[in-house]
Coordinates of C-alpha atoms and ligand atoms in Angstrom, one line a residue:
I27 CA -8.9 32.8 -14.2
S28 CA -7.3 34.3 -11.1
T29 CA -8.4 33.7 -7.4
Q30 CA -7.0 34.0 -3.9
A31 CA -7.4 30.3 -3.0
A32 CA -7.9 27.4 -5.5
I33 CA -9.4 24.3 -4.0
V34 CA -8.8 20.9 -5.7
G35 CA -11.6 18.5 -4.9
A36 CA -15.2 18.9 -3.9
G37 CA -15.4 16.3 -1.1
P38 CA -16.1 17.2 2.5
A39 CA -12.7 18.8 3.1
G40 CA -12.8 21.0 -0.1
L41 CA -16.4 22.1 0.3
V42 CA -16.2 23.0 4.0
L43 CA -13.1 25.0 3.2
A44 CA -14.8 26.7 0.3
L45 CA -17.8 27.7 2.4
L46 CA -15.7 29.0 5.3
L47 CA -13.6 31.2 2.9
Q48 CA -16.7 32.4 1.0
K49 CA -18.3 33.4 4.3
E50 CA -15.4 35.7 5.0
G51 CA -15.4 37.2 1.6
I52 CA -12.2 35.4 0.4
D53 CA -12.2 34.7 -3.3
C54 CA -11.9 31.0 -4.1
V55 CA -12.9 28.4 -6.8
V56 CA -13.2 24.7 -6.6
V57 CA -12.0 22.3 -9.4
E58 CA -13.4 18.8 -9.3
R59 CA -12.6 15.8 -11.5
Q60 CA -16.0 14.2 -11.4
S61 CA -19.5 15.5 -12.4
R62 CA -21.8 17.0 -9.8
A63 CA -24.2 14.0 -10.0
Y64 CA -21.3 11.7 -9.3
V65 CA -20.0 13.5 -6.2
E66 CA -23.5 14.0 -4.9
S67 CA -24.3 10.3 -5.0
R68 CA -21.0 8.7 -3.8
A69 CA -21.9 6.8 -0.7
R70 CA -19.1 6.6 1.8
A71 CA -18.9 7.5 5.5
G72 CA -21.9 8.5 7.6
L73 CA -20.9 9.1 11.2
I74 CA -20.3 12.7 12.2
E75 CA -18.4 13.4 15.4
H76 CA -19.7 15.7 18.1
Q77 CA -17.1 18.4 17.5
I78 CA -17.8 18.4 13.8
V79 CA -21.6 18.6 14.4
E80 CA -20.9 21.7 16.5
L81 CA -18.6 23.2 13.8
L82 CA -21.3 22.7 11.1
R83 CA -23.9 24.2 13.4
K84 CA -21.7 27.2 14.4
H85 CA -21.3 28.1 10.7
G86 CA -24.9 27.5 9.6
F87 CA -24.0 24.4 7.5
S88 CA -26.1 21.9 9.4
E89 CA -29.7 22.4 8.3
G90 CA -29.9 19.0 6.4
M91 CA -28.2 17.1 9.2
D92 CA -30.4 18.6 11.9
L93 CA -33.5 17.8 9.9
N94 CA -32.6 14.3 8.6
G95 CA -29.6 13.1 10.7
V96 CA -30.1 10.8 13.6
P97 CA -28.3 11.4 16.9
H98 CA -26.5 8.3 18.3
T99 CA -25.3 7.9 21.9
T100 CA -25.0 4.1 22.3
C101 CA -23.1 1.4 20.5
E102 CA -23.2 -2.3 20.9
F103 CA -20.4 -4.8 20.8
R104 CA -21.2 -8.5 20.5
H105 CA -18.9 -11.3 21.6
G106 CA -19.4 -14.9 22.5
G107 CA -23.2 -14.6 22.0
R108 CA -23.4 -11.7 24.5
R109 CA -24.3 -8.0 24.0
Y110 CA -22.2 -5.3 25.5
M111 CA -24.1 -2.0 25.3
I112 CA -21.9 1.0 25.7
P113 CA -23.8 4.3 26.4
Y114 CA -20.8 6.4 25.3
G115 CA -23.0 9.5 25.0
D116 CA -23.9 9.4 28.7
H117 CA -20.2 9.2 29.7
V118 CA -19.3 12.5 28.0
H119 CA -22.7 14.2 27.5
A120 CA -22.3 14.3 23.7
S121 CA -23.6 12.5 20.7
H122 CA -22.7 11.4 17.2
F123 CA -24.9 12.1 14.2
V124 CA -25.6 9.5 11.6
Y125 CA -26.0 11.4 8.3
P126 CA -24.6 9.9 5.0
Q127 CA -21.6 11.7 3.5
Q128 CA -23.3 12.1 0.1
F129 CA -26.1 14.1 1.8
I130 CA -23.5 16.4 3.5
V131 CA -21.8 16.9 0.1
Q132 CA -25.2 17.7 -1.4
D133 CA -26.0 20.2 1.3
L134 CA -22.6 21.9 1.2
L135 CA -22.5 22.2 -2.6
Q136 CA -26.0 23.6 -2.7
L137 CA -25.1 26.2 -0.1
F138 CA -21.8 27.2 -1.7
I139 CA -23.3 27.5 -5.2
S140 CA -26.5 29.3 -4.1
R141 CA -24.2 31.9 -2.5
G142 CA -22.4 32.5 -5.8
G143 CA -19.6 30.0 -5.3
I144 CA -17.9 28.5 -8.4
V145 CA -17.2 24.8 -8.9
F146 CA -15.7 23.5 -12.1
F147 CA -17.1 20.0 -12.3
S148 CA -15.6 17.4 -14.6
H149 CA -12.3 19.4 -14.6
P150 CA -9.5 17.2 -13.3
A151 CA -6.4 19.1 -12.2
V152 CA -3.5 17.7 -14.3
K153 CA -0.6 20.0 -13.5
I154 CA 0.5 22.2 -10.6
E155 CA 3.2 24.8 -11.2
G156 CA 4.7 27.8 -9.5
L157 CA 4.6 26.6 -5.9
E158 CA 7.9 28.2 -5.2
S159 CA 7.0 31.5 -6.9
D160 CA 4.6 34.3 -6.0
R161 CA 1.6 32.7 -7.7
A162 CA 0.7 29.1 -8.3
V163 CA -1.1 27.8 -11.3
I164 CA -3.3 24.7 -11.6
T165 CA -4.0 23.4 -15.1
C166 CA -7.3 21.4 -15.5
T167 CA -8.7 19.7 -18.5
S168 CA -12.3 19.1 -19.4
S169 CA -14.1 16.4 -21.3
E170 CA -14.3 18.8 -24.3
N171 CA -10.5 18.9 -24.2
S172 CA -10.5 22.5 -23.3
V173 CA -7.9 23.7 -20.8
L174 CA -8.6 25.8 -17.7
K175 CA -5.8 27.6 -15.9
V176 CA -6.4 28.8 -12.3
E177 CA -3.8 31.2 -11.0
C178 CA -3.9 31.7 -7.2
D179 CA -2.1 32.7 -4.1
F180 CA -2.6 29.3 -2.4
I181 CA -3.7 25.9 -3.4
A182 CA -5.7 23.7 -1.0
G183 CA -5.2 20.1 -2.0
C184 CA -8.4 18.4 -0.9
D185 CA -8.3 15.8 -3.7
G186 CA -8.3 12.6 -1.7
F187 CA -5.7 9.9 -1.5
Q188 CA -5.4 9.3 -5.2
G189 CA -5.2 13.0 -6.0
L190 CA -2.6 15.0 -7.8
C191 CA -1.7 17.5 -5.0
R192 CA 0.2 15.2 -2.7
S193 CA 2.4 13.9 -5.5
S194 CA 3.2 17.5 -6.5
I195 CA 5.3 17.8 -3.3
P196 CA 9.0 16.7 -3.6
S197 CA 9.4 13.4 -1.8
T198 CA 12.6 14.8 -0.2
D199 CA 10.5 17.4 1.7
T200 CA 8.0 14.9 3.3
K201 CA 7.9 11.7 5.2
I202 CA 5.2 9.2 4.7
F203 CA 4.2 7.0 7.7
S204 CA 2.0 4.0 6.8
K205 CA 0.7 0.8 8.3
Q206 CA -1.0 -2.2 6.7
Y207 CA -3.1 -4.3 9.0
G208 CA -3.3 -7.3 6.8
I209 CA -7.1 -7.2 7.2
G210 CA -9.8 -6.6 4.6
W211 CA -13.4 -5.5 5.0
L212 CA -16.1 -6.3 2.6
A213 CA -18.2 -3.1 2.7
I214 CA -21.8 -3.7 1.7
L215 CA -24.6 -1.2 1.2
A216 CA -28.1 -2.8 1.4
E217 CA -31.5 -1.3 0.9
V218 CA -32.9 -2.6 4.2
P219 CA -33.6 -1.1 7.6
S220 CA -31.1 -2.4 10.2
S221 CA -32.2 -4.9 12.8
T222 CA -31.4 -2.3 15.6
K223 CA -30.9 1.4 15.4
K224 CA -27.5 1.1 17.2
L225 CA -24.1 0.8 15.6
V226 CA -23.1 -2.9 16.1
Y227 CA -19.6 -4.3 16.2
A228 CA -19.7 -8.1 16.3
L229 CA -16.4 -9.9 17.3
H230 CA -16.8 -13.4 15.9
K231 CA -14.4 -16.3 15.6
S232 CA -15.0 -16.2 11.8
G233 CA -14.1 -12.5 11.8
F234 CA -15.6 -9.1 12.5
A235 CA -19.0 -8.1 11.3
G236 CA -20.5 -4.6 11.6
Q237 CA -24.0 -3.2 11.2
M238 CA -24.2 0.6 10.7
P239 CA -27.6 2.2 10.0
R240 CA -27.4 5.0 7.4
T241 CA -31.1 5.9 6.9
S242 CA -34.3 4.2 7.9
Q243 CA -34.1 2.2 4.6
I244 CA -30.3 1.9 4.1
T245 CA -27.8 0.0 6.1
R246 CA -24.1 -0.4 5.8
Y247 CA -22.6 -3.8 6.7
Y248 CA -19.0 -4.9 7.0
L249 CA -17.5 -8.4 7.0
E250 CA -13.9 -9.0 7.8
C251 CA -12.2 -10.9 4.9
P252 CA -8.7 -11.3 3.5
P253 CA -7.3 -7.9 2.3
N254 CA -7.1 -9.0 -1.4
D255 CA -10.3 -11.0 -1.4
Q256 CA -12.3 -11.1 -4.7
L257 CA -15.9 -9.8 -4.9
S258 CA -16.6 -12.9 -7.0
N259 CA -16.2 -14.9 -3.7
W260 CA -19.1 -13.0 -2.2
S261 CA -22.5 -13.9 -3.6
D262 CA -25.4 -12.1 -1.9
D263 CA -26.5 -15.5 -0.4
R264 CA -23.0 -15.9 1.2
I265 CA -23.1 -12.3 2.5
W266 CA -26.4 -12.7 4.3
S267 CA -25.5 -16.1 5.7
E268 CA -22.2 -14.8 7.0
L269 CA -23.8 -11.7 8.4
G270 CA -26.5 -13.8 10.1
K271 CA -23.8 -16.1 11.7
R272 CA -21.4 -13.4 12.8
L273 CA -24.1 -10.9 14.1
A274 CA -26.1 -13.6 16.0
V275 CA -26.5 -12.9 19.6
D276 CA -28.3 -14.9 22.3
G277 CA -28.5 -17.6 19.5
D278 CA -30.7 -15.3 17.4
E279 CA -30.4 -12.4 14.9
N280 CA -33.4 -11.0 13.2
L281 CA -31.4 -9.7 10.3
I282 CA -33.6 -8.1 7.6
Q283 CA -32.5 -9.2 4.2
G284 CA -33.0 -7.2 1.0
P285 CA -31.2 -5.9 -2.2
I286 CA -27.5 -5.4 -1.9
V287 CA -26.7 -2.2 -3.9
E288 CA -23.0 -2.0 -3.5
K289 CA -20.0 -4.2 -2.4
R290 CA -16.3 -3.4 -2.2
V291 CA -13.3 -4.9 -0.6
L292 CA -11.4 -2.4 1.6
N293 CA -7.8 -2.9 2.6
M294 CA -7.3 -1.8 6.3
R295 CA -4.4 0.6 6.1
S296 CA -3.5 4.0 7.5
V297 CA -1.1 6.6 6.0
V298 CA 0.0 10.0 7.4
M299 CA 2.2 12.5 5.5
E300 CA 4.3 15.0 7.4
P301 CA 4.3 17.9 7.0
M302 CA 0.9 18.5 5.3
Q303 CA 2.1 21.5 3.4
Y304 CA 4.7 22.6 1.0
K305 CA 5.3 26.3 0.0
R306 CA 1.9 27.5 -1.5
L307 CA 0.2 24.1 -1.3
F308 CA -1.7 22.9 1.8
L309 CA -3.2 19.4 1.9
A310 CA -6.4 18.6 3.8
G311 CA -8.3 15.4 4.5
D312 CA -7.5 12.2 2.7
A313 CA -5.0 14.0 0.5
A314 CA -2.7 14.2 3.6
H315 CA -3.7 11.1 5.6
I316 CA -6.0 8.1 5.3
I317 CA -7.3 6.2 8.2
T318 CA -9.0 2.8 8.3
P319 CA -12.8 3.0 8.5
V320 CA -12.7 1.6 12.0
G321 CA -14.1 4.3 14.2
A322 CA -15.4 6.3 11.2
K323 CA -13.0 9.1 11.5
G324 CA -11.9 9.9 7.9
M325 CA -14.6 12.5 7.0
N326 CA -14.3 14.1 10.4
L327 CA -10.5 14.5 10.2
A328 CA -11.0 16.0 6.7
I329 CA -13.5 18.6 7.9
S330 CA -11.3 19.4 10.9
D331 CA -8.3 20.1 8.6
A332 CA -10.5 22.3 6.5
D333 CA -11.5 24.4 9.5
V334 CA -7.8 24.8 10.6
L335 CA -6.8 25.8 7.0
A336 CA -9.7 28.2 6.6
N337 CA -8.7 30.0 9.8
A338 CA -5.1 30.3 8.6
L339 CA -6.0 31.6 5.2
I340 CA -8.6 34.1 6.6
H341 CA -6.0 35.4 9.0
Y342 CA -3.4 35.8 6.3
F343 CA -5.8 37.6 3.9
R344 CA -6.9 39.9 6.6
S345 CA -3.5 40.8 8.1
G346 CA -0.8 39.6 5.7
D347 CA 0.6 37.6 8.6
E348 CA 1.7 34.1 7.6
V349 CA 2.1 32.7 11.1
L350 CA -1.0 30.5 11.1
L351 CA -0.2 29.2 7.6
R352 CA 3.3 28.2 8.8
E353 CA 1.7 26.4 11.8
Y354 CA -0.9 24.5 9.8
S355 CA 0.7 21.1 10.0
H356 CA 1.6 21.5 13.6
V357 CA -2.0 22.3 14.5
C358 CA -3.5 19.4 12.5
L359 CA -1.1 16.6 13.1
P360 CA -1.6 16.0 16.8
R361 CA -5.3 15.4 16.2
V362 CA -4.5 13.2 13.2
W363 CA -2.2 11.0 15.3
K364 CA -4.5 10.8 18.3
T365 CA -7.2 9.6 15.9
Q366 CA -4.8 7.1 14.3
E367 CA -4.0 5.8 17.8
F368 CA -7.7 5.4 18.6
S369 CA -8.4 3.6 15.3
D370 CA -5.4 1.3 15.9
W371 CA -6.8 0.4 19.4
M372 CA -10.2 -0.2 18.0
I373 CA -8.8 -2.4 15.2
R374 CA -7.2 -4.6 17.9
L375 CA -10.4 -4.7 19.8
I376 CA -12.6 -5.9 17.0
H377 CA -10.3 -8.2 15.0
S378 CA -8.4 -11.2 16.3
N379 CA -6.0 -11.0 13.4
A380 CA -4.7 -7.5 13.8
D381 CA -1.2 -8.3 15.0
S382 CA 1.7 -8.8 12.7
D383 CA 3.0 -11.5 15.0
Q384 CA 3.1 -14.7 12.9
N385 CA 2.6 -16.9 16.0
K386 CA -0.6 -15.2 17.0
D387 CA -2.8 -17.3 19.2
K388 CA -6.4 -16.4 18.4
D389 CA -7.8 -17.8 21.6
F390 CA -5.4 -15.7 23.7
S391 CA -6.5 -12.6 21.7
D392 CA -10.1 -13.6 22.2
R393 CA -9.7 -13.6 26.0
L394 CA -8.1 -10.1 25.9
R395 CA -11.0 -8.8 23.8
Q396 CA -13.5 -10.1 26.3
V397 CA -11.6 -8.3 29.2
R398 CA -11.6 -5.1 27.2
L399 CA -15.3 -5.3 26.5
E400 CA -16.0 -6.0 30.2
R401 CA -13.9 -3.1 31.3
L402 CA -15.7 -0.8 28.8
Q403 CA -18.9 -1.8 30.6
Q404 CA -17.7 -1.9 34.1
T405 CA -14.9 0.7 34.5
D406 CA -16.0 4.3 34.3
T407 CA -12.7 5.8 33.5
Y408 CA -12.0 3.2 30.8
A409 CA -15.4 3.8 29.2
K410 CA -15.0 7.6 29.4
L411 CA -11.6 7.5 27.6
F412 CA -13.3 5.4 24.9
A413 CA -16.3 7.7 24.7
E414 CA -14.2 10.8 24.3
S415 CA -12.3 9.5 21.3
Y416 CA -15.3 7.7 19.8
V417 CA -17.7 10.5 19.9
G418 CA -15.0 13.0 19.0
L419 CA -14.6 15.6 21.7
K420 CA -12.2 18.4 21.3
Q421 CA -9.1 17.3 23.2
Ligands
APR516 N1 -8.6 17.1 -9.9 C1 -9.8 17.5 -9.3 N2 -10.5 16.8 -8.4 C2 -9.9 15.7 -8.0 C3 -8.7 15.2 -8.5 C4 -8.1 16.0 -9.5 N3 -6.9 15.6 -10.0 N4 -8.4 14.0 -7.9 C5 -9.4 13.8 -7.0 N5 -10.3 14.8 -7.1 C6 -11.6 14.9 -6.3 C7 -12.3 13.6 -6.1 O1 -13.1 13.3 -7.3 C8 -13.2 13.8 -4.9 O2 -14.4 14.4 -5.2 O3 -11.3 15.2 -4.9 C9 -12.3 14.8 -4.1 C10 -11.8 14.2 -2.8 O4 -12.8 14.0 -1.9 P1 -12.8 12.8 -0.8 O5 -12.1 11.6 -1.4 O6 -14.2 12.7 -0.3 O7 -11.8 13.4 0.3 P2 -11.9 14.4 1.5 O8 -12.7 15.6 1.2 O9 -10.6 14.5 2.1 O10 -12.9 13.6 2.5 C11 -12.4 12.6 3.4 O11 -12.4 10.4 4.1 O12 -13.1 8.5 5.1 C12 -13.2 9.2 4.0 O13 -15.3 8.8 3.3 C13 -14.5 9.8 3.8 O14 -14.4 10.6 1.5 C14 -14.2 10.9 2.9 C15 -12.8 11.2 3.1

């Protein structure tokens, strides 16, 4: 088949891009490795930044979020048995939305397909050719071993960090920047209401613990652990006991225990590829950069890239002018790096282990963390700077 833009990957980046192009009458198709049921149930992020909320609303993609999402304006840090409430929304007159990523994916897919959009599910892209010629070709296979060839003017690589698109760019034409923090998070999904509606970041001597409400009945928890820790080390009993200890405040934490439905070990690392494009191929979202889950920015960056890429493609198909396409990386990367800097700052705030310095003194770091939390509470300009980055204002 032939199209103007072929999109690889039906995650948040690929689907927002597909909808924006469809809205402007640009012909596009999406190819996705997994089944529809799989992508619609994959639980991952869940915090939508203010500017992304506005973007989804502006384009009419926010019905589900507006109906079922929950606005958030305060987060809570815990340290040394004390709570530090940070009403970040008040500082910048903006709010986050908590709305699980799989619901966003469901909403976007439903909208795209109901408007006539085509998604080839269970069709992994296996080969990309012709990037240097007039038309590029993506070859996909399916479970029936049939082959689909998509010929297009441009490819949008929205296929996540393990995808094919990034590796189709010659390594001599790109530079990869990466950082390993030497920290792991055990990410837990539990079918329980959270003990408070706020996002909680607990800075404990045994390591960080986080409590992030997802819906009224589902909560995401995080426990800092070694980056290569084994799941077999984490029985449900140990998880609840460790959460209880690390989240305790004022000597008490009324943690609600219940079924744990998912656990994974995440390795805290960040990667950025520059530039995010090569000839007829443009990368968006995790395909171009990954960011630690600290600060919950991955999905937001992915949607922001999709918006920039959509504008560039729409401009090109209307006018034949390639200037915005040439500028794509230059427009996206400053935001990517500002977000990486914020995530790096927050990693140091919530972990005592984040420095590569072998002689780190945890007690020294602990005092610094306490001062940072006090400044967040007491110094307006400091709190405002945090709030702008955390809530995600256009900068
Ligand atoms: N062919 C087709 N599809 C592919 C291929 C391939 N070879 N490889 C990967 N995919 C699909 C994946 O199955 C997935 O559905 O690409 C999609 C990529 O989606 P995401 O991983 O969700 O990436 P993205 O859209 O960039 O979203 C950003 O950042 O912090 C995270 O949780 C956040 O998942 C979110 C991500």
